[in-house]
C-alpha positions in Angstrom: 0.0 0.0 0.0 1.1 3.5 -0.6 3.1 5.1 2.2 0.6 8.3 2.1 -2.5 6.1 2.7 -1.2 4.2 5.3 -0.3 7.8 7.1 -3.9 8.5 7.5 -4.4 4.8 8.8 -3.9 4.7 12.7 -3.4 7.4 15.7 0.1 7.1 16.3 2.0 6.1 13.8 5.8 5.0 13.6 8.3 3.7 10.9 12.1 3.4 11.0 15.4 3.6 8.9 17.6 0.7 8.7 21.1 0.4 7.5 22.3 -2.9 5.6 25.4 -4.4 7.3 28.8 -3.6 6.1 30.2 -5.9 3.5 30.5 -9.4 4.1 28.8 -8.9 7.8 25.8 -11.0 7.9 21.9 -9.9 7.9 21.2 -11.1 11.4 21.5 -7.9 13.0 19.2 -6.1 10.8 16.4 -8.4 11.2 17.0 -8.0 15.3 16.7 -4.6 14.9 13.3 -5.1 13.5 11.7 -7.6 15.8 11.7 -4.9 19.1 9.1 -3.2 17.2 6.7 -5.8 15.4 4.5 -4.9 18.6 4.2 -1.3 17.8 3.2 -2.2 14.1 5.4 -0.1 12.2 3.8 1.3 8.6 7.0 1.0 6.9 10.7 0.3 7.2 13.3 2.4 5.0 16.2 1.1 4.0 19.0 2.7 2.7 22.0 2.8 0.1 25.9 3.3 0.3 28.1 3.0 -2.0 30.2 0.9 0.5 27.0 -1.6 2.3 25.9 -3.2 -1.0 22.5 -5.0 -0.5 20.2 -2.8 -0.2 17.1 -4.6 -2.8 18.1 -8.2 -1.3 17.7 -6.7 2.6 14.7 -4.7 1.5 13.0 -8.0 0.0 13.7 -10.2 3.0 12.3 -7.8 5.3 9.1 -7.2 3.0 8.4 -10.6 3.2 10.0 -12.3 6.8 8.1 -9.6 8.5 5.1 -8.9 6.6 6.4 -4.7 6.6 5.5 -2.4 4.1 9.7 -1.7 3.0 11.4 1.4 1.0 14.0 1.3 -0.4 16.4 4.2 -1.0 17.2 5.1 -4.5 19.9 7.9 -5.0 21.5 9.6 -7.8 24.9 9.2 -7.2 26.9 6.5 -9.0 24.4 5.3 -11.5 23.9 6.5 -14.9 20.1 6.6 -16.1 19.8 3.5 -17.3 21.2 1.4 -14.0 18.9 3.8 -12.1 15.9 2.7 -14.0 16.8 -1.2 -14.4 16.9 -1.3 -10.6 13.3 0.4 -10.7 12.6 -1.6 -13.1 13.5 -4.9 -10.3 12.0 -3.2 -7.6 8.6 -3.3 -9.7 9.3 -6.8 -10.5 10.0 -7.6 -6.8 6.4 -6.4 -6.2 7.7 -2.7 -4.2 5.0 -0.2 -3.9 7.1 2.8 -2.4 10.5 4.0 -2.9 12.8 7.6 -1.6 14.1 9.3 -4.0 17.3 11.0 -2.9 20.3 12.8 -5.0 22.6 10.9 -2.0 25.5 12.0 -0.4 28.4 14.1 -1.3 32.0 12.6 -1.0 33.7 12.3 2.5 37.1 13.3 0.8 38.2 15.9 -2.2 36.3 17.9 -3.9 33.5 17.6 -1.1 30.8 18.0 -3.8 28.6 15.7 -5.3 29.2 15.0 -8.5 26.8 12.4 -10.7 28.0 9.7 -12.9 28.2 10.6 -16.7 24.4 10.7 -17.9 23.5 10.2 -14.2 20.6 12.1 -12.3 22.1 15.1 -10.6 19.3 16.1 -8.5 16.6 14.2 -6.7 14.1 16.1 -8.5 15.3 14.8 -11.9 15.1 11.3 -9.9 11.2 11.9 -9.2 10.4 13.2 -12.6 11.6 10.0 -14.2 10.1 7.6 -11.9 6.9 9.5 -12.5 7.2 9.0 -16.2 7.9 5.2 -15.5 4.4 5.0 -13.6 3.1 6.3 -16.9 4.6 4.0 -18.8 7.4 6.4 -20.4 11.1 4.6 -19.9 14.3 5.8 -21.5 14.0 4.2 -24.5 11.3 5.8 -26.7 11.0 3.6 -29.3 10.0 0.6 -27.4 5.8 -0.5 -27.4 3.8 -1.4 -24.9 5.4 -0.7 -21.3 4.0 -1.7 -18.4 3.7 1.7 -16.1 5.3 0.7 -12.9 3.3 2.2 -9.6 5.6 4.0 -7.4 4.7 6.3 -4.3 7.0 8.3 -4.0 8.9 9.5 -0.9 11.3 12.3 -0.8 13.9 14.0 1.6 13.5 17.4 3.2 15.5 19.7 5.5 13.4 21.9 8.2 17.1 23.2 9.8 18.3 24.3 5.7 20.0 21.5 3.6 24.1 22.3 4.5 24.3 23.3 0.6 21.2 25.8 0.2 21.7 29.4 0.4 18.5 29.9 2.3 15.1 28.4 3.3 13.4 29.8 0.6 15.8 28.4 -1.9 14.9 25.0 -0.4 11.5 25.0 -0.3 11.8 25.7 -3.9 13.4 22.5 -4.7 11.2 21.0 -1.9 7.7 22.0 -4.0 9.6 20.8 -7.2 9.9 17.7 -6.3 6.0 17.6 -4.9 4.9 18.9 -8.1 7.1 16.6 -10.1 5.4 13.4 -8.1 6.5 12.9 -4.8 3.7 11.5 -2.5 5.1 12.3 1.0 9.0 13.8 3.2 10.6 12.7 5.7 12.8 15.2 7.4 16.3 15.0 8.3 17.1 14.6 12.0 16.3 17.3 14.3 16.0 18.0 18.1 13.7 21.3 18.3 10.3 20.6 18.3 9.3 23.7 17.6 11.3 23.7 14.1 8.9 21.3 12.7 6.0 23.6 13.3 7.7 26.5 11.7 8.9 24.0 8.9 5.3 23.0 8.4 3.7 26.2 8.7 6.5 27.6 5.8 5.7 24.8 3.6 1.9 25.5 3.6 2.4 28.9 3.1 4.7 27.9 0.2 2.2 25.9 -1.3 3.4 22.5 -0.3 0.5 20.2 0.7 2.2 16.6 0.7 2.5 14.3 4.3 6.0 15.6 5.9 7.0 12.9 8.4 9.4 14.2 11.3 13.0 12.2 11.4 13.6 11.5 14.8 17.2 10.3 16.6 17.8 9.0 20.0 20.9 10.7 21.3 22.9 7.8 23.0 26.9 9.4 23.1 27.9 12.4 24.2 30.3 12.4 21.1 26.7 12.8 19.2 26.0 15.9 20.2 29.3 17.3 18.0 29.5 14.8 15.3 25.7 14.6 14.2 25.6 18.6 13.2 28.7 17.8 11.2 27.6 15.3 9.5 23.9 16.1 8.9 23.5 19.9 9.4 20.9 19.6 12.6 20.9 22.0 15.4 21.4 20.8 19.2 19.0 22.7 21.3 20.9 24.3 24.3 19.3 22.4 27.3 20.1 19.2 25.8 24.0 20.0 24.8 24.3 21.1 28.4 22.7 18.6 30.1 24.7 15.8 27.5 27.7 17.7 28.7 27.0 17.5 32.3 26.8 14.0 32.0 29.4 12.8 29.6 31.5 11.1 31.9 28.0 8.4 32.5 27.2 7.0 29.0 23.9 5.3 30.8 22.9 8.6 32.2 23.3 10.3 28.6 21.1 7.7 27.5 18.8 8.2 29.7 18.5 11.8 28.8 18.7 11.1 25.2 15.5 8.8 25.6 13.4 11.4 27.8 14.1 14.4 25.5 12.8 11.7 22.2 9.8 11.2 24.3 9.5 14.7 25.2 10.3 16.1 21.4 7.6 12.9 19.8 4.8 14.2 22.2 5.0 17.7 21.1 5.4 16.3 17.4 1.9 14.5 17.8 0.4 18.0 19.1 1.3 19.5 16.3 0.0 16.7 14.0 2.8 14.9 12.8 1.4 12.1 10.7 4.3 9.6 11.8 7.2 9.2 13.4 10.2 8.1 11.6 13.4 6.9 14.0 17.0 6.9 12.6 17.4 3.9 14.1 20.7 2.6 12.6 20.7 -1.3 13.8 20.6 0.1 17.5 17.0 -0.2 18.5 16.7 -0.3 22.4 16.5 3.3 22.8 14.0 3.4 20.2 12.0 0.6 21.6 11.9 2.7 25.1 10.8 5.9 23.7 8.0 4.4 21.8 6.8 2.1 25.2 6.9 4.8 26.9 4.7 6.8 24.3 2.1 4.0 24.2 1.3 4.7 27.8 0.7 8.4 27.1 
């Protein structure tokens, strides 16, 4: 079933990212990161793509059918020319995969530090929408060939409530946000952040902009101290000022950080329900007994 149905489907809803394994590591661990929450029923599970953690179709196929889960797989831009992109659309449809996200994908870690997309590869994720849009019309690369089958994608796309790290503004980005809506996408999910209160502002701007589509919040546990530094780094999100200071007050007791991390999720998913959050998505990255206590503790709310 489409991911935007489903959203309107139950009171409290909740979904999670997984990661595949790095190579050669077995799929054990994934599948135990699953199992905490078959009791919560989730509505869908991402999972994602690296260049270096193949197995992303094969992971999202045994978890579609071990657990019974709606699963997405990511799609991204980088590294793939067209064609590949659309072949592996083209297996996903086979495979029987109603939703997919559509991302450009990270930029390099090393030298030049900007993305850069294969030769005749989708450079933005808006170009990755458009096409898969045309597929579900039955339009594929190559013109000439009859009778298509139109795949039936919904399909999901990334947003950025803090400012993606490469925009010049947030009116620049909710441009290329309300692109990619009007190009096809069905439903966001928003990078990690901590404030509660930037999702309402995010979703009140994107209204007023004109963007209508579901915008699920991305929600992370805190469970280092080290996180507090090296998740702004990496994915551009704010640390509110109550919760660095309190992290930092208790660095030196890794369960007391946890602690914290899973009373300020708790704190941050309740105020995301007032404010009408259709879901709530958890980074979960193979670690889930955070994640499992935040959402027990939000079904006795």
């Amino acid at each position: 079933m489409d991911i935007d149905k489903l959203l309107s489907m139950h009171p409290i809803n909740c979904s999670l990212e997984v990661t595949p394994p790095s190579k050669g590591k077995g799929i054990k661990p994934v599948f135990e990161t699953i199992k905490p929450f078959i009791e919560f029923k989730p509505l869908f599970v991402d999972v994602t793509y690296h260049y270096h953690k193949p197995g992303t179709l094969s992971i999202a196929t045994a978890i579609k059918y071990k657990f019974g889960i709606e699963t997405v797989p990511h799609i991204v831009c980088g590294g793939f020319t067209k064609e590949e992109t659309e072949n592996f659309l083209v297996e996903l449809s086979y495979s029987e995969f109603e939703s997919v996200m559509a991302l450009r994908g990270d930029a390099p870690e090393g030298p030049p530090y900007m993305f850069t997309p294969k030769p005749n590869g989708f450079q933005y994720a808006s170009e990755l929408v458009e096409h898969i849009k045309n597929m579900n019309r039955g339009n594929y690369l190559n013109k000439e060939q009859e009778h298509r089958m139109p795949t039936n994608f919904c399909i999901g796309v990334g947003c950025y409530p803090e400012v993606h790290p490469e925009s010049s503004s947030l009116l620049e980005d909710l441009k290329y946000f309300k692109l990619k809506q009007d190009l096809g996408a069905s439903y966001a999910i928003t990078q990690m952040f901590f404030e509660p209160e930037v999702y309402r502002s995010f979703i009140s701007e994107c209204r007023e902009f004109g963007i209508t589509l579901p915008i699920i919040p991305g929600i992370k546990v805190l469970s280092h101290p080290k996180q507090v530094e090296v998740l702004p780094q990496l994915f551009g999100c704010k640390i509110p000022k109550d919760l660095l200071e309190e992290v930092i007050r208790k660095q030196d007791d890794i369960n007391s950080v946890k602690q914290w991390g899973v009373e300020h999720a708790v704190y941050q998913c309740e105020q995301l329900l007032k404010y009408g959050a259709p879901d709530l998505h958890f980074y979960v990255q193979n670690d889930p007994a955070l994640t499992v206590e935040v959402m027990h503790r939000l079904a006795k709310r």
